[in-house]
JSON list of C-alpha atoms and ligand atoms in Angstrom, two decimals:
[
{"chain": "A", "resi": 59, "resn": "UNK", "atom": "CA", "xyz": [41.86, 60.10, -67.07]},
{"chain": "A", "resi": 60, "resn": "UNK", "atom": "CA", "xyz": [38.78, 58.95, -68.23]},
{"chain": "A", "resi": 61, "resn": "UNK", "atom": "CA", "xyz": [35.20, 60.63, -69.33]},
{"chain": "A", "resi": 62, "resn": "UNK", "atom": "CA", "xyz": [32.36, 60.14, -66.59]},
{"chain": "A", "resi": 63, "resn": "UNK", "atom": "CA", "xyz": [28.51, 60.55, -67.99]},
{"chain": "A", "resi": 64, "resn": "UNK", "atom": "CA", "xyz": [26.18, 61.01, -65.68]},
{"chain": "A", "resi": 65, "resn": "UNK", "atom": "CA", "xyz": [22.54, 60.43, -66.60]},
{"chain": "A", "resi": 66, "resn": "UNK", "atom": "CA", "xyz": [20.16, 61.92, -63.85]},
{"chain": "A", "resi": 67, "resn": "UNK", "atom": "CA", "xyz": [16.76, 61.39, -64.01]},
{"chain": "A", "resi": 68, "resn": "UNK", "atom": "CA", "xyz": [15.39, 63.28, -61.15]},
{"chain": "A", "resi": 69, "resn": "UNK", "atom": "CA", "xyz": [12.09, 61.54, -59.81]},
{"chain": "A", "resi": 70, "resn": "UNK", "atom": "CA", "xyz": [11.17, 61.21, -62.89]},
{"chain": "A", "resi": 71, "resn": "UNK", "atom": "CA", "xyz": [11.31, 56.76, -64.67]},
{"chain": "A", "resi": 72, "resn": "UNK", "atom": "CA", "xyz": [8.68, 54.35, -64.44]},
{"chain": "A", "resi": 73, "resn": "UNK", "atom": "CA", "xyz": [10.06, 50.58, -63.84]},
{"chain": "A", "resi": 74, "resn": "UNK", "atom": "CA", "xyz": [8.69, 51.24, -67.93]},
{"chain": "A", "resi": 75, "resn": "UNK", "atom": "CA", "xyz": [11.62, 53.00, -68.42]},
{"chain": "A", "resi": 76, "resn": "UNK", "atom": "CA", "xyz": [13.73, 49.69, -68.82]},
{"chain": "A", "resi": 77, "resn": "UNK", "atom": "CA", "xyz": [12.58, 50.97, -72.07]},
{"chain": "A", "resi": 78, "resn": "UNK", "atom": "CA", "xyz": [15.69, 53.33, -73.06]},
{"chain": "A", "resi": 79, "resn": "UNK", "atom": "CA", "xyz": [17.90, 51.59, -70.81]},
{"chain": "A", "resi": 80, "resn": "UNK", "atom": "CA", "xyz": [17.90, 49.25, -73.35]},
{"chain": "A", "resi": 81, "resn": "UNK", "atom": "CA", "xyz": [17.14, 51.56, -76.43]},
{"chain": "A", "resi": 82, "resn": "UNK", "atom": "CA", "xyz": [20.91, 52.83, -75.33]},
{"chain": "A", "resi": 83, "resn": "UNK", "atom": "CA", "xyz": [22.69, 49.50, -75.12]},
{"chain": "A", "resi": 84, "resn": "UNK", "atom": "CA", "xyz": [21.26, 49.16, -78.21]},
{"chain": "A", "resi": 85, "resn": "UNK", "atom": "CA", "xyz": [23.01, 51.84, -79.61]},
{"chain": "A", "resi": 86, "resn": "UNK", "atom": "CA", "xyz": [26.26, 50.77, -78.21]},
{"chain": "A", "resi": 87, "resn": "UNK", "atom": "CA", "xyz": [27.06, 47.43, -79.61]},
{"chain": "A", "resi": 88, "resn": "UNK", "atom": "CA", "xyz": [25.72, 45.89, -76.94]},
{"chain": "A", "resi": 89, "resn": "UNK", "atom": "CA", "xyz": [28.16, 47.48, -74.16]},
{"chain": "A", "resi": 90, "resn": "UNK", "atom": "CA", "xyz": [28.86, 51.32, -73.32]},
{"chain": "A", "resi": 91, "resn": "UNK", "atom": "CA", "xyz": [32.49, 51.86, -74.56]},
{"chain": "A", "resi": 92, "resn": "UNK", "atom": "CA", "xyz": [35.28, 51.05, -72.03]},
{"chain": "A", "resi": 93, "resn": "UNK", "atom": "CA", "xyz": [37.30, 54.24, -72.59]},
{"chain": "A", "resi": 94, "resn": "UNK", "atom": "CA", "xyz": [34.97, 56.52, -70.96]},
{"chain": "A", "resi": 95, "resn": "UNK", "atom": "CA", "xyz": [32.09, 55.39, -67.95]},
{"chain": "A", "resi": 96, "resn": "UNK", "atom": "CA", "xyz": [28.44, 55.61, -67.74]},
{"chain": "A", "resi": 97, "resn": "UNK", "atom": "CA", "xyz": [26.25, 56.02, -64.79]},
{"chain": "A", "resi": 98, "resn": "UNK", "atom": "CA", "xyz": [22.60, 56.58, -64.94]},
{"chain": "A", "resi": 99, "resn": "UNK", "atom": "CA", "xyz": [21.06, 58.04, -61.90]},
{"chain": "A", "resi": 100, "resn": "UNK", "atom": "CA", "xyz": [17.32, 56.69, -62.28]},
{"chain": "A", "resi": 101, "resn": "UNK", "atom": "CA", "xyz": [13.85, 56.57, -58.86]},
{"chain": "A", "resi": 102, "resn": "UNK", "atom": "CA", "xyz": [15.60, 55.34, -56.12]},
{"chain": "A", "resi": 103, "resn": "UNK", "atom": "CA", "xyz": [12.93, 53.11, -56.70]},
{"chain": "A", "resi": 104, "resn": "UNK", "atom": "CA", "xyz": [14.29, 51.72, -60.42]},
{"chain": "A", "resi": 105, "resn": "UNK", "atom": "CA", "xyz": [17.92, 51.15, -58.96]},
{"chain": "A", "resi": 106, "resn": "UNK", "atom": "CA", "xyz": [18.22, 47.64, -57.82]},
{"chain": "A", "resi": 107, "resn": "UNK", "atom": "CA", "xyz": [16.60, 45.79, -61.07]},
{"chain": "A", "resi": 108, "resn": "UNK", "atom": "CA", "xyz": [17.93, 48.29, -63.59]},
{"chain": "A", "resi": 109, "resn": "UNK", "atom": "CA", "xyz": [21.77, 47.08, -62.15]},
{"chain": "A", "resi": 110, "resn": "UNK", "atom": "CA", "xyz": [20.27, 43.57, -61.79]},
{"chain": "A", "resi": 111, "resn": "UNK", "atom": "CA", "xyz": [19.86, 43.35, -65.44]},
{"chain": "A", "resi": 112, "resn": "UNK", "atom": "CA", "xyz": [22.13, 46.02, -67.01]},
{"chain": "A", "resi": 113, "resn": "UNK", "atom": "CA", "xyz": [25.53, 46.10, -65.04]},
{"chain": "A", "resi": 114, "resn": "UNK", "atom": "CA", "xyz": [27.16, 43.85, -67.42]},
{"chain": "A", "resi": 115, "resn": "UNK", "atom": "CA", "xyz": [27.22, 46.45, -70.69]},
{"chain": "A", "resi": 116, "resn": "UNK", "atom": "CA", "xyz": [29.34, 48.28, -68.94]},
{"chain": "A", "resi": 117, "resn": "UNK", "atom": "CA", "xyz": [26.65, 50.68, -67.32]},
{"chain": "A", "resi": 118, "resn": "UNK", "atom": "CA", "xyz": [26.98, 51.90, -64.27]},
{"chain": "A", "resi": 119, "resn": "UNK", "atom": "CA", "xyz": [24.06, 52.95, -61.22]},
{"chain": "A", "resi": 120, "resn": "UNK", "atom": "CA", "xyz": [23.55, 54.91, -58.30]},
{"chain": "A", "resi": 121, "resn": "UNK", "atom": "CA", "xyz": [21.62, 57.10, -56.55]},
{"chain": "A", "resi": 122, "resn": "UNK", "atom": "CA", "xyz": [20.21, 60.80, -56.05]},
{"chain": "A", "resi": 123, "resn": "UNK", "atom": "CA", "xyz": [20.85, 61.84, -52.38]},
{"chain": "A", "resi": 124, "resn": "UNK", "atom": "CA", "xyz": [21.11, 59.18, -49.30]},
{"chain": "A", "resi": 125, "resn": "UNK", "atom": "CA", "xyz": [21.06, 59.85, -45.78]},
{"chain": "A", "resi": 126, "resn": "UNK", "atom": "CA", "xyz": [24.33, 59.70, -43.69]},
{"chain": "A", "resi": 127, "resn": "UNK", "atom": "CA", "xyz": [23.02, 57.23, -41.03]},
{"chain": "A", "resi": 128, "resn": "UNK", "atom": "CA", "xyz": [23.21, 54.07, -41.82]},
{"chain": "A", "resi": 129, "resn": "UNK", "atom": "CA", "xyz": [20.60, 52.91, -40.46]},
{"chain": "A", "resi": 130, "resn": "UNK", "atom": "CA", "xyz": [17.63, 53.61, -37.77]},
{"chain": "A", "resi": 131, "resn": "UNK", "atom": "CA", "xyz": [14.79, 55.60, -37.35]},
{"chain": "A", "resi": 132, "resn": "UNK", "atom": "CA", "xyz": [14.04, 57.29, -40.66]},
{"chain": "A", "resi": 133, "resn": "UNK", "atom": "CA", "xyz": [10.81, 57.14, -42.53]},
{"chain": "A", "resi": 134, "resn": "UNK", "atom": "CA", "xyz": [11.31, 57.16, -46.13]},
{"chain": "A", "resi": 135, "resn": "UNK", "atom": "CA", "xyz": [15.50, 57.71, -46.47]},
{"chain": "A", "resi": 136, "resn": "UNK", "atom": "CA", "xyz": [17.18, 55.62, -47.28]},
{"chain": "A", "resi": 137, "resn": "UNK", "atom": "CA", "xyz": [21.34, 54.61, -46.69]},
{"chain": "A", "resi": 138, "resn": "UNK", "atom": "CA", "xyz": [24.66, 54.82, -48.66]},
{"chain": "A", "resi": 139, "resn": "UNK", "atom": "CA", "xyz": [24.44, 50.62, -47.58]},
{"chain": "A", "resi": 140, "resn": "UNK", "atom": "CA", "xyz": [20.78, 50.10, -49.30]},
{"chain": "A", "resi": 141, "resn": "UNK", "atom": "CA", "xyz": [21.96, 51.45, -52.62]},
{"chain": "A", "resi": 142, "resn": "UNK", "atom": "CA", "xyz": [25.24, 49.51, -52.19]},
{"chain": "A", "resi": 143, "resn": "UNK", "atom": "CA", "xyz": [23.10, 46.59, -51.51]},
{"chain": "A", "resi": 144, "resn": "UNK", "atom": "CA", "xyz": [21.08, 46.98, -54.62]},
{"chain": "A", "resi": 145, "resn": "UNK", "atom": "CA", "xyz": [24.30, 47.47, -56.54]},
{"chain": "A", "resi": 146, "resn": "UNK", "atom": "CA", "xyz": [25.24, 51.37, -57.05]},
{"chain": "A", "resi": 147, "resn": "UNK", "atom": "CA", "xyz": [28.15, 52.57, -57.97]},
{"chain": "A", "resi": 148, "resn": "UNK", "atom": "CA", "xyz": [27.86, 56.11, -57.12]},
{"chain": "A", "resi": 149, "resn": "UNK", "atom": "CA", "xyz": [25.63, 58.81, -55.01]},
{"chain": "A", "resi": 150, "resn": "UNK", "atom": "CA", "xyz": [24.71, 61.56, -55.67]},
{"chain": "A", "resi": 151, "resn": "UNK", "atom": "CA", "xyz": [25.14, 64.61, -52.53]},
{"chain": "A", "resi": 152, "resn": "UNK", "atom": "CA", "xyz": [24.30, 68.62, -52.39]},
{"chain": "A", "resi": 153, "resn": "UNK", "atom": "CA", "xyz": [22.64, 68.26, -55.65]},
{"chain": "A", "resi": 154, "resn": "UNK", "atom": "CA", "xyz": [20.78, 71.60, -55.89]},
{"chain": "A", "resi": 155, "resn": "UNK", "atom": "CA", "xyz": [16.91, 70.49, -56.02]},
{"chain": "A", "resi": 156, "resn": "UNK", "atom": "CA", "xyz": [18.59, 68.84, -52.02]},
{"chain": "A", "resi": 157, "resn": "UNK", "atom": "CA", "xyz": [19.76, 71.84, -51.09]},
{"chain": "A", "resi": 158, "resn": "UNK", "atom": "CA", "xyz": [16.73, 74.48, -51.99]},
{"chain": "A", "resi": 159, "resn": "UNK", "atom": "CA", "xyz": [14.49, 72.06, -51.52]},
{"chain": "A", "resi": 160, "resn": "UNK", "atom": "CA", "xyz": [14.76, 69.87, -48.46]},
{"chain": "A", "resi": 161, "resn": "UNK", "atom": "CA", "xyz": [17.42, 72.84, -46.10]},
{"chain": "A", "resi": 162, "resn": "UNK", "atom": "CA", "xyz": [20.22, 70.69, -46.65]},
{"chain": "A", "resi": 163, "resn": "UNK", "atom": "CA", "xyz": [23.11, 72.66, -45.49]},
{"chain": "A", "resi": 164, "resn": "UNK", "atom": "CA", "xyz": [27.42, 72.05, -46.56]},
{"chain": "A", "resi": 165, "resn": "UNK", "atom": "CA", "xyz": [27.38, 70.49, -43.56]},
{"chain": "A", "resi": 166, "resn": "UNK", "atom": "CA", "xyz": [24.73, 68.08, -44.64]},
{"chain": "A", "resi": 167, "resn": "UNK", "atom": "CA", "xyz": [25.94, 67.60, -47.64]},
{"chain": "A", "resi": 168, "resn": "UNK", "atom": "CA", "xyz": [29.36, 66.72, -46.30]},
{"chain": "A", "resi": 169, "resn": "UNK", "atom": "CA", "xyz": [28.85, 63.89, -44.16]},
{"chain": "A", "resi": 170, "resn": "UNK", "atom": "CA", "xyz": [26.24, 62.20, -46.02]},
{"chain": "A", "resi": 171, "resn": "UNK", "atom": "CA", "xyz": [29.17, 62.24, -49.00]},
{"chain": "A", "resi": 172, "resn": "UNK", "atom": "CA", "xyz": [31.46, 60.73, -46.10]},
{"chain": "A", "resi": 173, "resn": "UNK", "atom": "CA", "xyz": [28.74, 57.87, -45.92]},
{"chain": "A", "resi": 174, "resn": "UNK", "atom": "CA", "xyz": [28.56, 57.15, -49.33]},
{"chain": "A", "resi": 175, "resn": "UNK", "atom": "CA", "xyz": [32.47, 56.39, -49.33]},
{"chain": "A", "resi": 176, "resn": "UNK", "atom": "CA", "xyz": [31.54, 54.53, -45.92]},
{"chain": "A", "resi": 177, "resn": "UNK", "atom": "CA", "xyz": [29.93, 52.03, -47.67]},
{"chain": "A", "resi": 178, "resn": "UNK", "atom": "CA", "xyz": [32.30, 52.10, -50.31]},
{"chain": "A", "resi": 179, "resn": "UNK", "atom": "CA", "xyz": [30.58, 53.87, -53.38]},
{"chain": "A", "resi": 180, "resn": "UNK", "atom": "CA", "xyz": [31.54, 56.57, -54.75]},
{"chain": "A", "resi": 181, "resn": "UNK", "atom": "CA", "xyz": [29.88, 60.08, -54.31]},
{"chain": "A", "resi": 182, "resn": "UNK", "atom": "CA", "xyz": [29.16, 62.42, -56.65]},
{"chain": "A", "resi": 183, "resn": "UNK", "atom": "CA", "xyz": [29.68, 66.35, -54.94]},
{"chain": "A", "resi": 184, "resn": "UNK", "atom": "CA", "xyz": [26.98, 68.91, -57.05]},
{"chain": "A", "resi": 185, "resn": "UNK", "atom": "CA", "xyz": [28.28, 72.36, -56.04]},
{"chain": "A", "resi": 186, "resn": "UNK", "atom": "CA", "xyz": [27.23, 75.85, -57.51]},
{"chain": "A", "resi": 187, "resn": "UNK", "atom": "CA", "xyz": [26.65, 79.31, -57.33]},
{"chain": "A", "resi": 188, "resn": "UNK", "atom": "CA", "xyz": [22.78, 80.75, -58.02]},
{"chain": "A", "resi": 189, "resn": "UNK", "atom": "CA", "xyz": [21.52, 84.35, -60.67]},
{"chain": "A", "resi": 190, "resn": "UNK", "atom": "CA", "xyz": [22.47, 86.09, -58.34]},
{"chain": "A", "resi": 191, "resn": "UNK", "atom": "CA", "xyz": [25.82, 85.35, -56.46]},
{"chain": "A", "resi": 192, "resn": "UNK", "atom": "CA", "xyz": [26.85, 85.24, -60.22]},
{"chain": "A", "resi": 193, "resn": "UNK", "atom": "CA", "xyz": [26.11, 88.59, -61.43]},
{"chain": "A", "resi": 194, "resn": "UNK", "atom": "CA", "xyz": [26.96, 89.62, -57.95]},
{"chain": "A", "resi": 195, "resn": "UNK", "atom": "CA", "xyz": [30.86, 88.49, -59.04]},
{"chain": "A", "resi": 196, "resn": "UNK", "atom": "CA", "xyz": [30.19, 85.97, -56.10]},
{"chain": "A", "resi": 197, "resn": "UNK", "atom": "CA", "xyz": [30.60, 82.47, -58.36]},
{"chain": "A", "resi": 198, "resn": "UNK", "atom": "CA", "xyz": [33.51, 82.39, -57.19]},
{"chain": "A", "resi": 199, "resn": "UNK", "atom": "CA", "xyz": [33.44, 82.61, -53.88]},
{"chain": "A", "resi": 200, "resn": "UNK", "atom": "CA", "xyz": [30.23, 80.39, -53.36]},
{"chain": "A", "resi": 201, "resn": "UNK", "atom": "CA", "xyz": [31.10, 77.86, -55.58]},
{"chain": "A", "resi": 202, "resn": "UNK", "atom": "CA", "xyz": [34.66, 77.26, -53.25]},
{"chain": "A", "resi": 203, "resn": "UNK", "atom": "CA", "xyz": [32.63, 77.73, -49.91]},
{"chain": "A", "resi": 204, "resn": "UNK", "atom": "CA", "xyz": [30.51, 75.51, -50.86]},
{"chain": "A", "resi": 205, "resn": "UNK", "atom": "CA", "xyz": [33.51, 73.19, -51.81]},
{"chain": "A", "resi": 206, "resn": "UNK", "atom": "CA", "xyz": [35.54, 73.85, -48.45]},
{"chain": "A", "resi": 207, "resn": "UNK", "atom": "CA", "xyz": [32.36, 72.66, -46.00]},
{"chain": "A", "resi": 208, "resn": "UNK", "atom": "CA", "xyz": [31.09, 69.98, -48.53]},
{"chain": "A", "resi": 209, "resn": "UNK", "atom": "CA", "xyz": [34.38, 67.60, -49.38]},
{"chain": "A", "resi": 210, "resn": "UNK", "atom": "CA", "xyz": [34.83, 65.75, -46.32]},
{"chain": "A", "resi": 211, "resn": "UNK", "atom": "CA", "xyz": [38.74, 64.69, -45.15]},
{"chain": "A", "resi": 212, "resn": "UNK", "atom": "CA", "xyz": [39.39, 61.81, -47.14]},
{"chain": "A", "resi": 213, "resn": "UNK", "atom": "CA", "xyz": [41.99, 59.92, -49.30]},
{"chain": "A", "resi": 214, "resn": "UNK", "atom": "CA", "xyz": [39.33, 57.48, -51.12]},
{"chain": "A", "resi": 215, "resn": "UNK", "atom": "CA", "xyz": [37.94, 58.71, -54.46]},
{"chain": "A", "resi": 216, "resn": "UNK", "atom": "CA", "xyz": [35.22, 61.37, -55.11]},
{"chain": "A", "resi": 217, "resn": "UNK", "atom": "CA", "xyz": [33.61, 63.37, -58.27]},
{"chain": "A", "resi": 218, "resn": "UNK", "atom": "CA", "xyz": [32.80, 67.26, -58.10]},
{"chain": "A", "resi": 219, "resn": "UNK", "atom": "CA", "xyz": [29.80, 68.12, -59.97]},
{"chain": "A", "resi": 220, "resn": "UNK", "atom": "CA", "xyz": [29.99, 71.98, -60.90]},
{"chain": "A", "resi": 221, "resn": "UNK", "atom": "CA", "xyz": [25.91, 73.10, -61.79]},
{"chain": "A", "resi": 222, "resn": "UNK", "atom": "CA", "xyz": [24.83, 76.75, -61.50]},
{"chain": "A", "resi": 223, "resn": "UNK", "atom": "CA", "xyz": [22.19, 76.82, -60.45]},
{"chain": "A", "resi": 224, "resn": "UNK", "atom": "CA", "xyz": [20.61, 79.26, -62.97]},
{"chain": "A", "resi": 225, "resn": "UNK", "atom": "CA", "xyz": [21.69, 76.80, -65.62]},
{"chain": "A", "resi": 226, "resn": "UNK", "atom": "CA", "xyz": [19.65, 73.70, -64.46]},
{"chain": "A", "resi": 227, "resn": "UNK", "atom": "CA", "xyz": [16.58, 72.69, -66.98]},
{"chain": "A", "resi": 228, "resn": "UNK", "atom": "CA", "xyz": [17.13, 76.12, -68.45]},
{"chain": "A", "resi": 229, "resn": "UNK", "atom": "CA", "xyz": [18.63, 75.87, -71.85]},
{"chain": "A", "resi": 230, "resn": "UNK", "atom": "CA", "xyz": [21.17, 78.45, -70.09]},
{"chain": "A", "resi": 231, "resn": "UNK", "atom": "CA", "xyz": [24.62, 77.73, -70.66]},
{"chain": "A", "resi": 232, "resn": "UNK", "atom": "CA", "xyz": [27.95, 80.04, -68.81]},
{"chain": "A", "resi": 233, "resn": "UNK", "atom": "CA", "xyz": [30.50, 80.65, -72.47]},
{"chain": "A", "resi": 234, "resn": "UNK", "atom": "CA", "xyz": [33.25, 78.09, -72.41]},
{"chain": "A", "resi": 235, "resn": "UNK", "atom": "CA", "xyz": [35.44, 81.23, -70.39]},
{"chain": "A", "resi": 236, "resn": "UNK", "atom": "CA", "xyz": [33.14, 80.45, -67.70]},
{"chain": "A", "resi": 237, "resn": "UNK", "atom": "CA", "xyz": [33.15, 77.34, -66.99]},
{"chain": "A", "resi": 238, "resn": "UNK", "atom": "CA", "xyz": [36.29, 76.83, -67.65]},
{"chain": "A", "resi": 239, "resn": "UNK", "atom": "CA", "xyz": [37.01, 79.59, -64.96]},
{"chain": "A", "resi": 240, "resn": "UNK", "atom": "CA", "xyz": [35.48, 77.58, -62.36]},
{"chain": "A", "resi": 241, "resn": "UNK", "atom": "CA", "xyz": [36.94, 73.79, -63.20]},
{"chain": "A", "resi": 242, "resn": "UNK", "atom": "CA", "xyz": [40.58, 75.64, -63.32]},
{"chain": "A", "resi": 243, "resn": "UNK", "atom": "CA", "xyz": [39.35, 77.03, -59.78]},
{"chain": "A", "resi": 244, "resn": "UNK", "atom": "CA", "xyz": [38.70, 74.18, -58.35]},
{"chain": "A", "resi": 245, "resn": "UNK", "atom": "CA", "xyz": [40.82, 72.04, -60.37]},
{"chain": "A", "resi": 246, "resn": "UNK", "atom": "CA", "xyz": [42.75, 74.31, -58.01]},
{"chain": "A", "resi": 247, "resn": "UNK", "atom": "CA", "xyz": [41.26, 73.58, -54.93]},
{"chain": "A", "resi": 248, "resn": "UNK", "atom": "CA", "xyz": [41.33, 69.06, -55.44]},
{"chain": "A", "resi": 249, "resn": "UNK", "atom": "CA", "xyz": [43.30, 65.99, -56.13]},
{"chain": "A", "resi": 250, "resn": "UNK", "atom": "CA", "xyz": [44.38, 65.55, -60.55]},
{"chain": "A", "resi": 251, "resn": "UNK", "atom": "CA", "xyz": [42.87, 62.95, -59.97]},
{"chain": "A", "resi": 252, "resn": "UNK", "atom": "CA", "xyz": [39.32, 63.87, -59.24]},
{"chain": "A", "resi": 253, "resn": "UNK", "atom": "CA", "xyz": [36.50, 63.57, -61.71]},
{"chain": "A", "resi": 254, "resn": "UNK", "atom": "CA", "xyz": [34.84, 66.77, -62.49]},
{"chain": "A", "resi": 255, "resn": "UNK", "atom": "CA", "xyz": [31.26, 66.68, -63.95]},
{"chain": "A", "resi": 256, "resn": "UNK", "atom": "CA", "xyz": [30.02, 70.37, -66.02]},
{"chain": "A", "resi": 257, "resn": "UNK", "atom": "CA", "xyz": [26.17, 70.06, -64.98]},
{"chain": "A", "resi": 258, "resn": "UNK", "atom": "CA", "xyz": [23.26, 71.99, -66.19]},
{"chain": "A", "resi": 259, "resn": "UNK", "atom": "CA", "xyz": [21.57, 71.15, -69.82]},
{"chain": "A", "resi": 260, "resn": "UNK", "atom": "CA", "xyz": [23.74, 70.00, -71.14]},
{"chain": "A", "resi": 261, "resn": "UNK", "atom": "CA", "xyz": [22.25, 68.53, -74.61]},
{"chain": "A", "resi": 262, "resn": "UNK", "atom": "CA", "xyz": [23.55, 66.72, -77.74]},
{"chain": "A", "resi": 263, "resn": "UNK", "atom": "CA", "xyz": [24.40, 70.09, -79.54]},
{"chain": "A", "resi": 264, "resn": "UNK", "atom": "CA", "xyz": [26.98, 71.76, -76.95]},
{"chain": "A", "resi": 265, "resn": "UNK", "atom": "CA", "xyz": [27.57, 68.63, -75.31]},
{"chain": "A", "resi": 266, "resn": "UNK", "atom": "CA", "xyz": [30.77, 68.28, -77.00]},
{"chain": "A", "resi": 267, "resn": "UNK", "atom": "CA", "xyz": [32.19, 71.86, -77.13]},
{"chain": "A", "resi": 268, "resn": "UNK", "atom": "CA", "xyz": [31.67, 71.93, -72.75]},
{"chain": "A", "resi": 269, "resn": "UNK", "atom": "CA", "xyz": [33.18, 68.57, -72.60]},
{"chain": "A", "resi": 270, "resn": "UNK", "atom": "CA", "xyz": [36.80, 69.82, -74.67]},
{"chain": "A", "resi": 271, "resn": "UNK", "atom": "CA", "xyz": [37.63, 72.61, -71.89]},
{"chain": "A", "resi": 272, "resn": "UNK", "atom": "CA", "xyz": [39.98, 71.09, -69.79]},
{"chain": "A", "resi": 273, "resn": "UNK", "atom": "CA", "xyz": [39.40, 70.17, -66.64]},
{"chain": "A", "resi": 274, "resn": "UNK", "atom": "CA", "xyz": [35.65, 69.26, -67.13]},
{"chain": "A", "resi": 275, "resn": "UNK", "atom": "CA", "xyz": [36.53, 64.68, -66.63]},
{"chain": "A", "resi": 276, "resn": "UNK", "atom": "CA", "xyz": [32.20, 63.99, -68.02]},
{"chain": "A", "resi": 277, "resn": "UNK", "atom": "CA", "xyz": [29.04, 65.48, -67.58]},
{"chain": "A", "resi": 278, "resn": "UNK", "atom": "CA", "xyz": [25.44, 65.09, -64.57]},
{"chain": "A", "resi": 279, "resn": "UNK", "atom": "CA", "xyz": [22.60, 65.61, -67.54]},
{"chain": "A", "resi": 280, "resn": "UNK", "atom": "CA", "xyz": [19.28, 65.97, -66.36]},
{"chain": "A", "resi": 281, "resn": "UNK", "atom": "CA", "xyz": [16.38, 66.00, -69.26]},
{"chain": "A", "resi": 282, "resn": "UNK", "atom": "CA", "xyz": [18.62, 64.85, -72.10]},
{"chain": "A", "resi": 283, "resn": "UNK", "atom": "CA", "xyz": [19.65, 61.60, -69.92]},
{"chain": "A", "resi": 284, "resn": "UNK", "atom": "CA", "xyz": [16.08, 60.70, -69.97]},
{"chain": "A", "resi": 285, "resn": "UNK", "atom": "CA", "xyz": [16.01, 59.38, -73.95]},
{"chain": "A", "resi": 286, "resn": "UNK", "atom": "CA", "xyz": [18.75, 57.67, -75.45]},
{"chain": "A", "resi": 287, "resn": "UNK", "atom": "CA", "xyz": [17.93, 59.31, -78.92]},
{"chain": "A", "resi": 288, "resn": "UNK", "atom": "CA", "xyz": [19.58, 62.41, -76.62]},
{"chain": "A", "resi": 289, "resn": "UNK", "atom": "CA", "xyz": [21.81, 60.80, -73.59]},
{"chain": "A", "resi": 290, "resn": "UNK", "atom": "CA", "xyz": [23.53, 58.89, -76.30]},
{"chain": "A", "resi": 291, "resn": "UNK", "atom": "CA", "xyz": [25.14, 61.39, -78.34]},
{"chain": "A", "resi": 292, "resn": "UNK", "atom": "CA", "xyz": [26.15, 63.46, -75.25]},
{"chain": "A", "resi": 293, "resn": "UNK", "atom": "CA", "xyz": [27.97, 59.66, -74.56]},
{"chain": "A", "resi": 294, "resn": "UNK", "atom": "CA", "xyz": [29.65, 60.17, -77.50]},
{"chain": "A", "resi": 295, "resn": "UNK", "atom": "CA", "xyz": [30.73, 63.82, -77.45]},
{"chain": "A", "resi": 296, "resn": "UNK", "atom": "CA", "xyz": [33.46, 63.16, -74.35]},
{"chain": "A", "resi": 297, "resn": "UNK", "atom": "CA", "xyz": [36.61, 63.65, -75.73]},
{"chain": "A", "resi": 298, "resn": "UNK", "atom": "CA", "xyz": [38.56, 59.16, -75.17]},
{"chain": "A", "resi": 299, "resn": "UNK", "atom": "CA", "xyz": [40.42, 58.06, -72.20]},
{"chain": "A", "resi": 300, "resn": "UNK", "atom": "CA", "xyz": [41.58, 55.80, -70.15]},
{"chain": "B", "resi": 667, "resn": "13P", "atom": "P1", "xyz": [19.59, 69.48, -66.38]},
{"chain": "B", "resi": 667, "resn": "13P", "atom": "O1", "xyz": [20.72, 68.84, -66.91]},
{"chain": "B", "resi": 667, "resn": "13P", "atom": "O2", "xyz": [17.93, 68.78, -67.40]},
{"chain": "B", "resi": 667, "resn": "13P", "atom": "O3", "xyz": [19.65, 71.00, -67.16]},
{"chain": "B", "resi": 667, "resn": "13P", "atom": "O4", "xyz": [19.62, 69.20, -65.59]},
{"chain": "B", "resi": 667, "resn": "13P", "atom": "C1", "xyz": [20.49, 69.42, -65.03]},
{"chain": "B", "resi": 667, "resn": "13P", "atom": "C2", "xyz": [21.29, 69.05, -63.52]},
{"chain": "B", "resi": 667, "resn": "13P", "atom": "O5", "xyz": [20.23, 68.71, -63.00]},
{"chain": "B", "resi": 667, "resn": "13P", "atom": "C3", "xyz": [21.81, 67.59, -63.16]},
{"chain": "B", "resi": 667, "resn": "13P", "atom": "O6", "xyz": [22.31, 66.55, -61.83]}
]
């Protein structure tokens, strides 16, 4: 399986941040290696221009969220079809920051993921427990419930990202054993061809160890995806696949 190394820029990046994409391409010697998939999810304002300018360099672009409907009276929202039209290949849905900041439920996430598939794109469906849930020994139960509620009934390809909420932006990561346990558990609930990403404080220093775990098929990277100097070594730390 090919690894997918995805950068989630969150609410960071103006037009000038294209210099980081250009720096990443330069580090790739002009084109991303074809034995791994490289994805950047910049703010929605930048998806169309980045996709138009850089998709020849084997970097893919994606959205960070979308509405479940195709169009309509939803001021400020964007549909999956709009991301497809802008040249996106993926849309992240159900990120814990959306679940927390916007009260998104598993049912909302499932509807959004279905909309992404209907638009011909691949959803990256995020799940993960809070610190309190892990301390209470409920990590697998929470992740299991989120998976059951958030993944649409489909034979299409989707991606699952396991992002423990307490590891996001904190510099903390679960132990390798804990990552392996959750990823094995998610694999037991999903098809073999579904890529499972780990996210939460992935850095150049820990990427190789995390990406070598069985059933970790890539990473969803926040802060360390903003700078090509950090993101490039993470991309290159993924094992070669086909
Ligand atoms: P950090 O890599 O900054 O911890 O963020 C992870 C994340 O939320 C990616 O979606």
